[in-house]
Amino acid sequence: MNRRRALATGLGLGLAVGRASAAAPLPGPRFVNTVLLGGSLEEKLRAARAAGFDQVELWSTDVERAEDGAPGLRARVAALGLGLTDYQVLLDFDGAPGDARAAKRNEALTLLDTAAALGAGTLLVPASTDPDCDPARITEDLVWLVDEARRRGLRIAYEGMAWSTVNPSLVQAWATIRNLDPRHAGLVVDSYHLFVRGETPAILGDVPPERIFLVQVCDVAGPVQPSDYRAVARHARLLPGEGRLPLASLVGKLAAIGYRGPVGLEVFNDRLEHEPPEAVAKQAFGALQKLLSEGAL
């Protein structure tokens, strides 16, 4: 049976009171990325809350479609009793080549200001996928970005994606941000990117748990070839327990290192996106809770 729990508050996270299995080893809030659910944004938010999720991840497209803009959307999210895990996504920022660098910095400022207006607290920034990325500029760019986030009371969650041009692995992403301001620069741990590249949760033993800003989980049907990394990630992820990833080992490792932050679902799935959001959200929350309970064993 689910019970209410008091959620630890974090920098700008706007955590809500939520429900979780008493056996779950991770005490942080449960979230769902809006990409999983079909329907209007209002329907997605209501379905997420009714299913039991504490928070949602919002995209810039969600804000663009909101008639009342970021302040109005912030009020509606709060009225439903939801928090915001993060706002996304700033793509191809780090190491942007000379002719794109100024535009990327302007885009970053816009996204940071929107995140602040939403009360999101954290901006998600994947490692660059630009084939012309300049590795020599990455540290300088991230230092600048983290400084701008700090000015606004925000955090940067950096994510190595399986097909990133630079820093595609969790090990590389951590090496890149570990010496940045620890209060404002941390990692995204995504089960998809972790496992499809052959990494294991053991590497999290080298990461202080407070430097992991959020954990995204999903499953996949089988091994993914490098040529298919992006396509599967964007169209064919599965709910936990529907595929072959050793997700319980990830949960167990996170519990072992004392991770207490948000854990939730980022599942791009073309089929689920076209099903009723209420049913999908309920199924998704159940799958997440089952996984977390299994990870406690």
PDB file of C-alpha atoms in Angstrom:
ATOM      1  CA  MET A   1       0.000   0.000   0.000  1.00  0.00           C
ATOM      2  CA  ASN A   2       1.271   3.524  -0.819  1.00  0.00           C
ATOM      3  CA  ARG A   3       1.840   5.998   1.984  1.00  0.00           C
ATOM      4  CA  ARG A   4       2.596   9.683   2.183  1.00  0.00           C
ATOM      5  CA  ARG A   5       6.164  10.660   2.801  1.00  0.00           C
ATOM      6  CA  ALA A   6       7.852  13.910   3.521  1.00  0.00           C
ATOM      7  CA  LEU A   7      10.213  14.697   0.665  1.00  0.00           C
ATOM      8  CA  ALA A   8      13.613  16.226   1.231  1.00  0.00           C
ATOM      9  CA  THR A   9      13.759  19.733  -0.193  1.00  0.00           C
ATOM     10  CA  GLY A  10      16.488  20.653  -2.658  1.00  0.00           C
ATOM     11  CA  LEU A  11      17.709  23.781  -4.418  1.00  0.00           C
ATOM     12  CA  GLY A  12      14.779  25.113  -6.399  1.00  0.00           C
ATOM     13  CA  LEU A  13      13.237  21.692  -6.941  1.00  0.00           C
ATOM     14  CA  GLY A  14       9.798  22.566  -5.630  1.00  0.00           C
ATOM     15  CA  LEU A  15       9.222  19.067  -4.331  1.00  0.00           C
ATOM     16  CA  ALA A  16       5.710  17.907  -3.589  1.00  0.00           C
ATOM     17  CA  VAL A  17       4.379  15.449  -1.052  1.00  0.00           C
ATOM     18  CA  GLY A  18       4.071  12.091  -2.744  1.00  0.00           C
ATOM     19  CA  ARG A  19       3.418   8.418  -2.354  1.00  0.00           C
ATOM     20  CA  ALA A  20       5.822   5.504  -2.490  1.00  0.00           C
ATOM     21  CA  SER A  21       6.132   1.886  -1.557  1.00  0.00           C
ATOM     22  CA  ALA A  22       7.421   1.417   1.983  1.00  0.00           C
ATOM     23  CA  ALA A  23       9.918  -1.107   0.618  1.00  0.00           C
ATOM     24  CA  ALA A  24      11.403   1.279  -1.964  1.00  0.00           C
ATOM     25  CA  PRO A  25      15.100   1.899  -1.273  1.00  0.00           C
ATOM     26  CA  LEU A  26      15.189   5.379  -2.798  1.00  0.00           C
ATOM     27  CA  PRO A  27      13.311   7.999  -0.760  1.00  0.00           C
ATOM     28  CA  GLY A  28      13.304  10.823  -3.312  1.00  0.00           C
ATOM     29  CA  PRO A  29      10.355  12.045  -5.376  1.00  0.00           C
ATOM     30  CA  ARG A  30       8.977  10.050  -8.305  1.00  0.00           C
ATOM     31  CA  PHE A  31       8.651  11.812 -11.641  1.00  0.00           C
ATOM     32  CA  VAL A  32       7.541  11.214 -15.193  1.00  0.00           C
ATOM     33  CA  ASN A  33       8.701  12.938 -18.345  1.00  0.00           C
ATOM     34  CA  THR A  34       5.759  14.391 -20.251  1.00  0.00           C
ATOM     35  CA  VAL A  35       7.053  12.756 -23.450  1.00  0.00           C
ATOM     36  CA  LEU A  36       5.602   9.430 -22.281  1.00  0.00           C
ATOM     37  CA  LEU A  37       2.026  10.664 -22.230  1.00  0.00           C
ATOM     38  CA  GLY A  38      -0.341  11.637 -24.996  1.00  0.00           C
ATOM     39  CA  GLY A  39      -3.028  14.296 -24.941  1.00  0.00           C
ATOM     40  CA  SER A  40      -2.824  17.968 -24.055  1.00  0.00           C
ATOM     41  CA  LEU A  41      -0.366  19.241 -21.486  1.00  0.00           C
ATOM     42  CA  GLU A  42      -3.208  19.699 -19.009  1.00  0.00           C
ATOM     43  CA  GLU A  43      -4.253  16.072 -19.538  1.00  0.00           C
ATOM     44  CA  LYS A  44      -0.657  14.911 -19.071  1.00  0.00           C
ATOM     45  CA  LEU A  45      -0.257  16.820 -15.820  1.00  0.00           C
ATOM     46  CA  ARG A  46      -3.551  15.600 -14.380  1.00  0.00           C
ATOM     47  CA  ALA A  47      -2.829  12.017 -15.404  1.00  0.00           C
ATOM     48  CA  ALA A  48       0.629  12.146 -13.819  1.00  0.00           C
ATOM     49  CA  ARG A  49      -0.699  13.440 -10.525  1.00  0.00           C
ATOM     50  CA  ALA A  50      -3.656  11.038 -10.428  1.00  0.00           C
ATOM     51  CA  ALA A  51      -1.300   8.112 -10.989  1.00  0.00           C
ATOM     52  CA  GLY A  52       0.831   9.077  -7.989  1.00  0.00           C
ATOM     53  CA  PHE A  53       3.801  10.928  -9.476  1.00  0.00           C
ATOM     54  CA  ASP A  54       5.263  13.766  -7.417  1.00  0.00           C
ATOM     55  CA  GLN A  55       6.983  15.649 -10.222  1.00  0.00           C
ATOM     56  CA  VAL A  56       7.199  16.031 -13.996  1.00  0.00           C
ATOM     57  CA  GLU A  57       9.953  16.862 -16.434  1.00  0.00           C
ATOM     58  CA  LEU A  58       8.887  19.631 -18.797  1.00  0.00           C
ATOM     59  CA  TRP A  59      10.160  20.412 -22.289  1.00  0.00           C
ATOM     60  CA  SER A  60      10.494  23.794 -23.949  1.00  0.00           C
ATOM     61  CA  THR A  61       7.718  22.659 -26.321  1.00  0.00           C
ATOM     62  CA  ASP A  62       5.416  22.254 -23.304  1.00  0.00           C
ATOM     63  CA  VAL A  63       5.977  25.898 -22.399  1.00  0.00           C
ATOM     64  CA  GLU A  64       5.606  27.070 -25.991  1.00  0.00           C
ATOM     65  CA  ARG A  65       2.170  25.428 -26.156  1.00  0.00           C
ATOM     66  CA  ALA A  66       1.008  26.883 -22.853  1.00  0.00           C
ATOM     67  CA  GLU A  67      -1.377  29.756 -23.539  1.00  0.00           C
ATOM     68  CA  ASP A  68      -0.577  31.410 -20.222  1.00  0.00           C
ATOM     69  CA  GLY A  69       3.205  31.143 -20.604  1.00  0.00           C
ATOM     70  CA  ALA A  70       5.726  30.058 -17.989  1.00  0.00           C
ATOM     71  CA  PRO A  71       4.195  31.919 -14.999  1.00  0.00           C
ATOM     72  CA  GLY A  72       0.731  30.539 -15.715  1.00  0.00           C
ATOM     73  CA  LEU A  73       2.072  27.039 -16.269  1.00  0.00           C
ATOM     74  CA  ARG A  74       3.987  27.257 -13.006  1.00  0.00           C
ATOM     75  CA  ALA A  75       0.767  28.126 -11.183  1.00  0.00           C
ATOM     76  CA  ARG A  76      -1.157  25.273 -12.815  1.00  0.00           C
ATOM     77  CA  VAL A  77       1.530  22.726 -11.967  1.00  0.00           C
ATOM     78  CA  ALA A  78       1.600  23.903  -8.364  1.00  0.00           C
ATOM     79  CA  ALA A  79      -2.202  23.840  -8.134  1.00  0.00           C
ATOM     80  CA  LEU A  80      -2.124  20.152  -9.031  1.00  0.00           C
ATOM     81  CA  GLY A  81       0.364  19.475  -6.237  1.00  0.00           C
ATOM     82  CA  LEU A  82       3.170  18.636  -8.651  1.00  0.00           C
ATOM     83  CA  GLY A  83       6.810  19.696  -8.557  1.00  0.00           C
ATOM     84  CA  LEU A  84       9.182  20.134 -11.479  1.00  0.00           C
ATOM     85  CA  THR A  85      12.175  17.827 -11.673  1.00  0.00           C
ATOM     86  CA  ASP A  86      13.837  19.790 -14.444  1.00  0.00           C
ATOM     87  CA  TYR A  87      13.307  21.831 -17.586  1.00  0.00           C
ATOM     88  CA  GLN A  88      14.772  20.645 -20.883  1.00  0.00           C
ATOM     89  CA  VAL A  89      16.593  20.718 -23.103  1.00  0.00           C
ATOM     90  CA  LEU A  90      19.719  22.710 -24.075  1.00  0.00           C
ATOM     91  CA  LEU A  91      21.225  20.741 -26.947  1.00  0.00           C
ATOM     92  CA  ASP A  92      24.676  20.962 -28.529  1.00  0.00           C
ATOM     93  CA  PHE A  93      25.853  23.715 -26.198  1.00  0.00           C
ATOM     94  CA  ASP A  94      29.226  22.541 -24.922  1.00  0.00           C
ATOM     95  CA  GLY A  95      31.995  23.012 -27.448  1.00  0.00           C
ATOM     96  CA  ALA A  96      29.733  24.745 -29.960  1.00  0.00           C
ATOM     97  CA  PRO A  97      31.854  25.765 -32.968  1.00  0.00           C
ATOM     98  CA  GLY A  98      32.715  29.411 -33.493  1.00  0.00           C
ATOM     99  CA  ASP A  99      29.896  30.270 -35.873  1.00  0.00           C
ATOM    100  CA  ALA A 100      27.266  28.816 -33.510  1.00  0.00           C
ATOM    101  CA  ARG A 101      28.680  29.699 -30.116  1.00  0.00           C
ATOM    102  CA  ALA A 102      27.035  33.106 -29.657  1.00  0.00           C
ATOM    103  CA  ALA A 103      23.628  31.760 -30.701  1.00  0.00           C
ATOM    104  CA  LYS A 104      23.953  28.828 -28.302  1.00  0.00           C
ATOM    105  CA  ARG A 105      24.789  31.142 -25.414  1.00  0.00           C
ATOM    106  CA  ASN A 106      21.734  33.262 -26.178  1.00  0.00           C
ATOM    107  CA  GLU A 107      19.603  30.111 -26.298  1.00  0.00           C
ATOM    108  CA  ALA A 108      21.049  29.037 -22.967  1.00  0.00           C
ATOM    109  CA  LEU A 109      20.138  32.349 -21.350  1.00  0.00           C
ATOM    110  CA  THR A 110      16.574  32.077 -22.643  1.00  0.00           C
ATOM    111  CA  LEU A 111      16.192  28.536 -21.308  1.00  0.00           C
ATOM    112  CA  LEU A 112      17.685  29.477 -17.942  1.00  0.00           C
ATOM    113  CA  ASP A 113      15.313  32.421 -17.601  1.00  0.00           C
ATOM    114  CA  THR A 114      12.360  30.204 -18.522  1.00  0.00           C
ATOM    115  CA  ALA A 115      13.431  27.550 -16.010  1.00  0.00           C
ATOM    116  CA  ALA A 116      13.554  30.235 -13.334  1.00  0.00           C
ATOM    117  CA  ALA A 117      10.107  31.522 -14.324  1.00  0.00           C
ATOM    118  CA  LEU A 118       8.732  27.975 -14.128  1.00  0.00           C
ATOM    119  CA  GLY A 119      10.349  27.298 -10.773  1.00  0.00           C
ATOM    120  CA  ALA A 120      11.998  24.236 -12.283  1.00  0.00           C
ATOM    121  CA  GLY A 121      15.297  24.664 -10.455  1.00  0.00           C
ATOM    122  CA  THR A 122      17.316  22.482 -12.848  1.00  0.00           C
ATOM    123  CA  LEU A 123      18.100  22.761 -16.551  1.00  0.00           C
ATOM    124  CA  LEU A 124      18.991  19.524 -18.347  1.00  0.00           C
ATOM    125  CA  VAL A 125      21.971  19.786 -20.710  1.00  0.00           C
ATOM    126  CA  PRO A 126      23.095  16.743 -22.740  1.00  0.00           C
ATOM    127  CA  ALA A 127      26.672  16.439 -23.965  1.00  0.00           C
ATOM    128  CA  SER A 128      26.981  17.782 -27.501  1.00  0.00           C
ATOM    129  CA  THR A 129      26.016  15.679 -30.492  1.00  0.00           C
ATOM    130  CA  ASP A 130      27.361  18.247 -32.972  1.00  0.00           C
ATOM    131  CA  PRO A 131      29.975  16.591 -35.221  1.00  0.00           C
ATOM    132  CA  ASP A 132      31.802  19.945 -35.335  1.00  0.00           C
ATOM    133  CA  CYS A 133      31.962  20.225 -31.546  1.00  0.00           C
ATOM    134  CA  ASP A 134      35.254  21.729 -30.342  1.00  0.00           C
ATOM    135  CA  PRO A 135      36.434  19.684 -27.312  1.00  0.00           C
ATOM    136  CA  ALA A 136      38.878  22.425 -26.321  1.00  0.00           C
ATOM    137  CA  ARG A 137      35.979  24.743 -25.515  1.00  0.00           C
ATOM    138  CA  ILE A 138      33.843  22.374 -23.457  1.00  0.00           C
ATOM    139  CA  THR A 139      35.141  23.251 -20.002  1.00  0.00           C
ATOM    140  CA  GLU A 140      35.031  26.989 -20.681  1.00  0.00           C
ATOM    141  CA  ASP A 141      31.475  26.730 -21.988  1.00  0.00           C
ATOM    142  CA  LEU A 142      30.248  24.690 -19.018  1.00  0.00           C
ATOM    143  CA  VAL A 143      31.927  27.019 -16.517  1.00  0.00           C
ATOM    144  CA  TRP A 144      30.101  29.918 -18.160  1.00  0.00           C
ATOM    145  CA  LEU A 145      26.789  28.030 -18.137  1.00  0.00           C
ATOM    146  CA  VAL A 146      27.068  26.961 -14.502  1.00  0.00           C
ATOM    147  CA  ASP A 147      27.918  30.539 -13.527  1.00  0.00           C
ATOM    148  CA  GLU A 148      24.812  31.832 -15.314  1.00  0.00           C
ATOM    149  CA  ALA A 149      22.732  29.132 -13.613  1.00  0.00           C
ATOM    150  CA  ARG A 150      24.118  30.105 -10.216  1.00  0.00           C
ATOM    151  CA  ARG A 151      23.161  33.748 -10.802  1.00  0.00           C
ATOM    152  CA  ARG A 152      19.558  32.580 -11.161  1.00  0.00           C
ATOM    153  CA  GLY A 153      19.606  30.080  -8.307  1.00  0.00           C
ATOM    154  CA  LEU A 154      19.495  27.166 -10.758  1.00  0.00           C
ATOM    155  CA  ARG A 155      21.422  23.966 -11.375  1.00  0.00           C
ATOM    156  CA  ILE A 156      22.808  22.342 -14.534  1.00  0.00           C
ATOM    157  CA  ALA A 157      22.226  18.592 -14.929  1.00  0.00           C
ATOM    158  CA  TYR A 158      24.730  17.272 -17.488  1.00  0.00           C
ATOM    159  CA  GLU A 159      23.951  14.082 -19.386  1.00  0.00           C
ATOM    160  CA  GLY A 160      26.191  11.920 -21.509  1.00  0.00           C
ATOM    161  CA  MET A 161      24.026  10.476 -24.294  1.00  0.00           C
ATOM    162  CA  ALA A 162      24.957   7.264 -26.060  1.00  0.00           C
ATOM    163  CA  TRP A 163      25.386   9.070 -29.384  1.00  0.00           C
ATOM    164  CA  SER A 164      27.015  12.250 -28.062  1.00  0.00           C
ATOM    165  CA  THR A 165      30.028  13.404 -30.065  1.00  0.00           C
ATOM    166  CA  VAL A 166      31.854  14.113 -26.824  1.00  0.00           C
ATOM    167  CA  ASN A 167      31.367  12.622 -23.353  1.00  0.00           C
ATOM    168  CA  PRO A 168      28.907   9.885 -24.401  1.00  0.00           C
ATOM    169  CA  SER A 169      29.572   7.793 -21.298  1.00  0.00           C
ATOM    170  CA  LEU A 170      28.728   8.460 -17.676  1.00  0.00           C
ATOM    171  CA  VAL A 171      32.416   8.172 -16.793  1.00  0.00           C
ATOM    172  CA  GLN A 172      33.332  10.880 -19.303  1.00  0.00           C
ATOM    173  CA  ALA A 173      30.438  13.131 -18.312  1.00  0.00           C
ATOM    174  CA  TRP A 174      31.458  12.909 -14.653  1.00  0.00           C
ATOM    175  CA  ALA A 175      35.104  13.643 -15.444  1.00  0.00           C
ATOM    176  CA  THR A 176      33.964  16.764 -17.289  1.00  0.00           C
ATOM    177  CA  ILE A 177      31.804  18.293 -14.563  1.00  0.00           C
ATOM    178  CA  ARG A 178      33.307  16.914 -11.352  1.00  0.00           C
ATOM    179  CA  ASN A 179      35.431  20.018 -10.708  1.00  0.00           C
ATOM    180  CA  LEU A 180      32.640  22.493 -11.407  1.00  0.00           C
ATOM    181  CA  ASP A 181      30.609  24.128  -8.616  1.00  0.00           C
ATOM    182  CA  PRO A 182      29.168  21.085  -6.812  1.00  0.00           C
ATOM    183  CA  ARG A 183      26.014  22.936  -5.766  1.00  0.00           C
ATOM    184  CA  HIS A 184      25.139  23.909  -9.314  1.00  0.00           C
ATOM    185  CA  ALA A 185      26.637  21.227 -11.582  1.00  0.00           C
ATOM    186  CA  GLY A 186      25.689  17.567 -11.416  1.00  0.00           C
ATOM    187  CA  LEU A 187      24.886  14.473 -13.440  1.00  0.00           C
ATOM    188  CA  VAL A 188      21.862  12.925 -15.050  1.00  0.00           C
ATOM    189  CA  VAL A 189      21.938   9.135 -14.744  1.00  0.00           C
ATOM    190  CA  ASP A 190      19.827   7.615 -17.532  1.00  0.00           C
ATOM    191  CA  SER A 191      19.521   3.834 -17.607  1.00  0.00           C
ATOM    192  CA  TYR A 192      19.267   3.838 -21.402  1.00  0.00           C
ATOM    193  CA  HIS A 193      22.541   5.627 -22.030  1.00  0.00           C
ATOM    194  CA  LEU A 194      24.260   3.767 -19.207  1.00  0.00           C
ATOM    195  CA  PHE A 195      23.423   0.236 -20.271  1.00  0.00           C
ATOM    196  CA  VAL A 196      23.287   0.356 -24.080  1.00  0.00           C
ATOM    197  CA  ARG A 197      26.948   1.377 -24.153  1.00  0.00           C
ATOM    198  CA  GLY A 198      27.930  -1.478 -21.860  1.00  0.00           C
ATOM    199  CA  GLU A 199      28.595   0.537 -18.705  1.00  0.00           C
ATOM    200  CA  THR A 200      27.541  -0.807 -15.321  1.00  0.00           C
ATOM    201  CA  PRO A 201      26.189   0.873 -12.179  1.00  0.00           C
ATOM    202  CA  ALA A 202      29.501   0.126 -10.452  1.00  0.00           C
ATOM    203  CA  ILE A 203      30.902   3.376 -11.819  1.00  0.00           C
ATOM    204  CA  LEU A 204      28.496   5.294  -9.584  1.00  0.00           C
ATOM    205  CA  GLY A 205      30.669   4.314  -6.656  1.00  0.00           C
ATOM    206  CA  ASP A 206      33.010   7.117  -7.721  1.00  0.00           C
ATOM    207  CA  VAL A 207      30.275   9.772  -7.771  1.00  0.00           C
ATOM    208  CA  PRO A 208      29.105  11.532  -4.592  1.00  0.00           C
ATOM    209  CA  PRO A 209      25.341  10.942  -4.423  1.00  0.00           C
ATOM    210  CA  GLU A 210      24.630  14.659  -4.066  1.00  0.00           C
ATOM    211  CA  ARG A 211      26.255  15.228  -7.464  1.00  0.00           C
ATOM    212  CA  ILE A 212      23.578  13.075  -9.124  1.00  0.00           C
ATOM    213  CA  PHE A 213      20.757  15.534  -9.735  1.00  0.00           C
ATOM    214  CA  LEU A 214      18.222  13.084 -11.183  1.00  0.00           C
ATOM    215  CA  VAL A 215      17.848   9.495 -12.367  1.00  0.00           C
ATOM    216  CA  GLN A 216      15.845   8.543 -15.454  1.00  0.00           C
ATOM    217  CA  VAL A 217      14.899   4.919 -16.035  1.00  0.00           C
ATOM    218  CA  CYS A 218      13.486   2.980 -18.955  1.00  0.00           C
ATOM    219  CA  ASP A 219      13.879  -0.469 -20.468  1.00  0.00           C
ATOM    220  CA  VAL A 220      14.634  -1.770 -23.964  1.00  0.00           C
ATOM    221  CA  ALA A 221      13.667  -4.962 -25.756  1.00  0.00           C
ATOM    222  CA  GLY A 222      17.199  -6.164 -26.451  1.00  0.00           C
ATOM    223  CA  PRO A 223      20.734  -5.135 -27.371  1.00  0.00           C
ATOM    224  CA  VAL A 224      20.939  -1.869 -29.289  1.00  0.00           C
ATOM    225  CA  GLN A 225      23.487  -1.366 -32.046  1.00  0.00           C
ATOM    226  CA  PRO A 226      25.355   1.959 -32.134  1.00  0.00           C
ATOM    227  CA  SER A 227      23.698   2.812 -35.438  1.00  0.00           C
ATOM    228  CA  ASP A 228      20.315   2.521 -33.693  1.00  0.00           C
ATOM    229  CA  TYR A 229      21.104   4.359 -30.443  1.00  0.00           C
ATOM    230  CA  ARG A 230      19.198   7.494 -31.367  1.00  0.00           C
ATOM    231  CA  ALA A 231      16.224   5.836 -33.091  1.00  0.00           C
ATOM    232  CA  VAL A 232      15.512   3.418 -30.239  1.00  0.00           C
ATOM    233  CA  ALA A 233      15.965   6.162 -27.648  1.00  0.00           C
ATOM    234  CA  ARG A 234      13.505   8.443 -29.401  1.00  0.00           C
ATOM    235  CA  HIS A 235      10.849   5.919 -30.387  1.00  0.00           C
ATOM    236  CA  ALA A 236      11.092   2.490 -28.732  1.00  0.00           C
ATOM    237  CA  ARG A 237      11.980   2.731 -25.063  1.00  0.00           C
ATOM    238  CA  LEU A 238       9.905   0.548 -22.749  1.00  0.00           C
ATOM    239  CA  LEU A 239       8.574   0.798 -19.229  1.00  0.00           C
ATOM    240  CA  PRO A 240      10.695  -0.889 -16.549  1.00  0.00           C
ATOM    241  CA  GLY A 241      10.194  -4.640 -16.529  1.00  0.00           C
ATOM    242  CA  GLU A 242       9.160  -4.865 -20.177  1.00  0.00           C
ATOM    243  CA  GLY A 243      12.683  -5.338 -21.522  1.00  0.00           C
ATOM    244  CA  ARG A 244      16.084  -6.753 -20.697  1.00  0.00           C
ATOM    245  CA  LEU A 245      18.048  -4.037 -18.914  1.00  0.00           C
ATOM    246  CA  PRO A 246      19.337  -4.921 -15.417  1.00  0.00           C
ATOM    247  CA  LEU A 247      17.495  -2.022 -13.839  1.00  0.00           C
ATOM    248  CA  ALA A 248      17.317  -3.539 -10.351  1.00  0.00           C
ATOM    249  CA  SER A 249      21.123  -3.434 -10.214  1.00  0.00           C
ATOM    250  CA  LEU A 250      21.022   0.297 -10.890  1.00  0.00           C
ATOM    251  CA  VAL A 251      18.464   0.866  -8.145  1.00  0.00           C
ATOM    252  CA  GLY A 252      20.494  -1.251  -5.749  1.00  0.00           C
ATOM    253  CA  LYS A 253      23.685   0.711  -6.470  1.00  0.00           C
ATOM    254  CA  LEU A 254      21.936   4.050  -6.056  1.00  0.00           C
ATOM    255  CA  ALA A 255      20.583   2.887  -2.702  1.00  0.00           C
ATOM    256  CA  ALA A 256      24.024   1.663  -1.671  1.00  0.00           C
ATOM    257  CA  ILE A 257      25.684   5.036  -2.303  1.00  0.00           C
ATOM    258  CA  GLY A 258      22.887   6.877  -0.486  1.00  0.00           C
ATOM    259  CA  TYR A 259      21.202   8.613  -3.406  1.00  0.00           C
ATOM    260  CA  ARG A 260      18.118  10.503  -2.232  1.00  0.00           C
ATOM    261  CA  GLY A 261      17.160  12.594  -5.254  1.00  0.00           C
ATOM    262  CA  PRO A 262      14.435  12.315  -7.888  1.00  0.00           C
ATOM    263  CA  VAL A 263      13.981   9.040  -9.749  1.00  0.00           C
ATOM    264  CA  GLY A 264      11.544   8.635 -12.589  1.00  0.00           C
ATOM    265  CA  LEU A 265      10.679   7.666 -16.128  1.00  0.00           C
ATOM    266  CA  GLU A 266      11.887   9.039 -19.431  1.00  0.00           C
ATOM    267  CA  VAL A 267      10.223   6.770 -21.944  1.00  0.00           C
ATOM    268  CA  PHE A 268       9.907   7.761 -25.580  1.00  0.00           C
ATOM    269  CA  ASN A 269       7.460   5.222 -26.991  1.00  0.00           C
ATOM    270  CA  ASP A 270       5.412   5.834 -30.107  1.00  0.00           C
ATOM    271  CA  ARG A 271       2.682   3.381 -29.098  1.00  0.00           C
ATOM    272  CA  LEU A 272       2.157   4.601 -25.538  1.00  0.00           C
ATOM    273  CA  GLU A 273       2.070   8.207 -26.699  1.00  0.00           C
ATOM    274  CA  HIS A 274      -1.153   7.430 -28.567  1.00  0.00           C
ATOM    275  CA  GLU A 275      -2.936   5.672 -25.717  1.00  0.00           C
ATOM    276  CA  PRO A 276      -5.103   7.374 -23.038  1.00  0.00           C
ATOM    277  CA  PRO A 277      -2.757   9.309 -20.740  1.00  0.00           C
ATOM    278  CA  GLU A 278      -4.547   8.271 -17.543  1.00  0.00           C
ATOM    279  CA  ALA A 279      -4.078   4.558 -18.255  1.00  0.00           C
ATOM    280  CA  VAL A 280      -0.467   4.982 -19.362  1.00  0.00           C
ATOM    281  CA  ALA A 281       0.434   7.083 -16.323  1.00  0.00           C
ATOM    282  CA  LYS A 282      -1.100   4.519 -13.976  1.00  0.00           C
ATOM    283  CA  GLN A 283       0.738   1.669 -15.700  1.00  0.00           C
ATOM    284  CA  ALA A 284       3.981   3.657 -15.644  1.00  0.00           C
ATOM    285  CA  PHE A 285       3.762   4.486 -11.951  1.00  0.00           C
ATOM    286  CA  GLY A 286       3.116   0.846 -11.125  1.00  0.00           C
ATOM    287  CA  ALA A 287       6.114  -0.254 -13.188  1.00  0.00           C
ATOM    288  CA  LEU A 288       8.356   2.276 -11.458  1.00  0.00           C
ATOM    289  CA  GLN A 289       7.218   1.256  -7.984  1.00  0.00           C
ATOM    290  CA  LYS A 290       7.673  -2.418  -8.790  1.00  0.00           C
ATOM    291  CA  LEU A 291      11.218  -1.744  -9.974  1.00  0.00           C
ATOM    292  CA  LEU A 292      12.091   0.215  -6.851  1.00  0.00           C
ATOM    293  CA  SER A 293      10.731  -2.560  -4.655  1.00  0.00           C
ATOM    294  CA  GLU A 294      12.750  -5.152  -6.548  1.00  0.00           C
ATOM    295  CA  GLY A 295      15.855  -3.024  -6.126  1.00  0.00           C
ATOM    296  CA  ALA A 296      15.401  -3.207  -2.358  1.00  0.00           C
ATOM    297  CA  LEU A 297      15.757  -7.005  -2.333  1.00  0.00           C
TER     298      LEU A 297
END
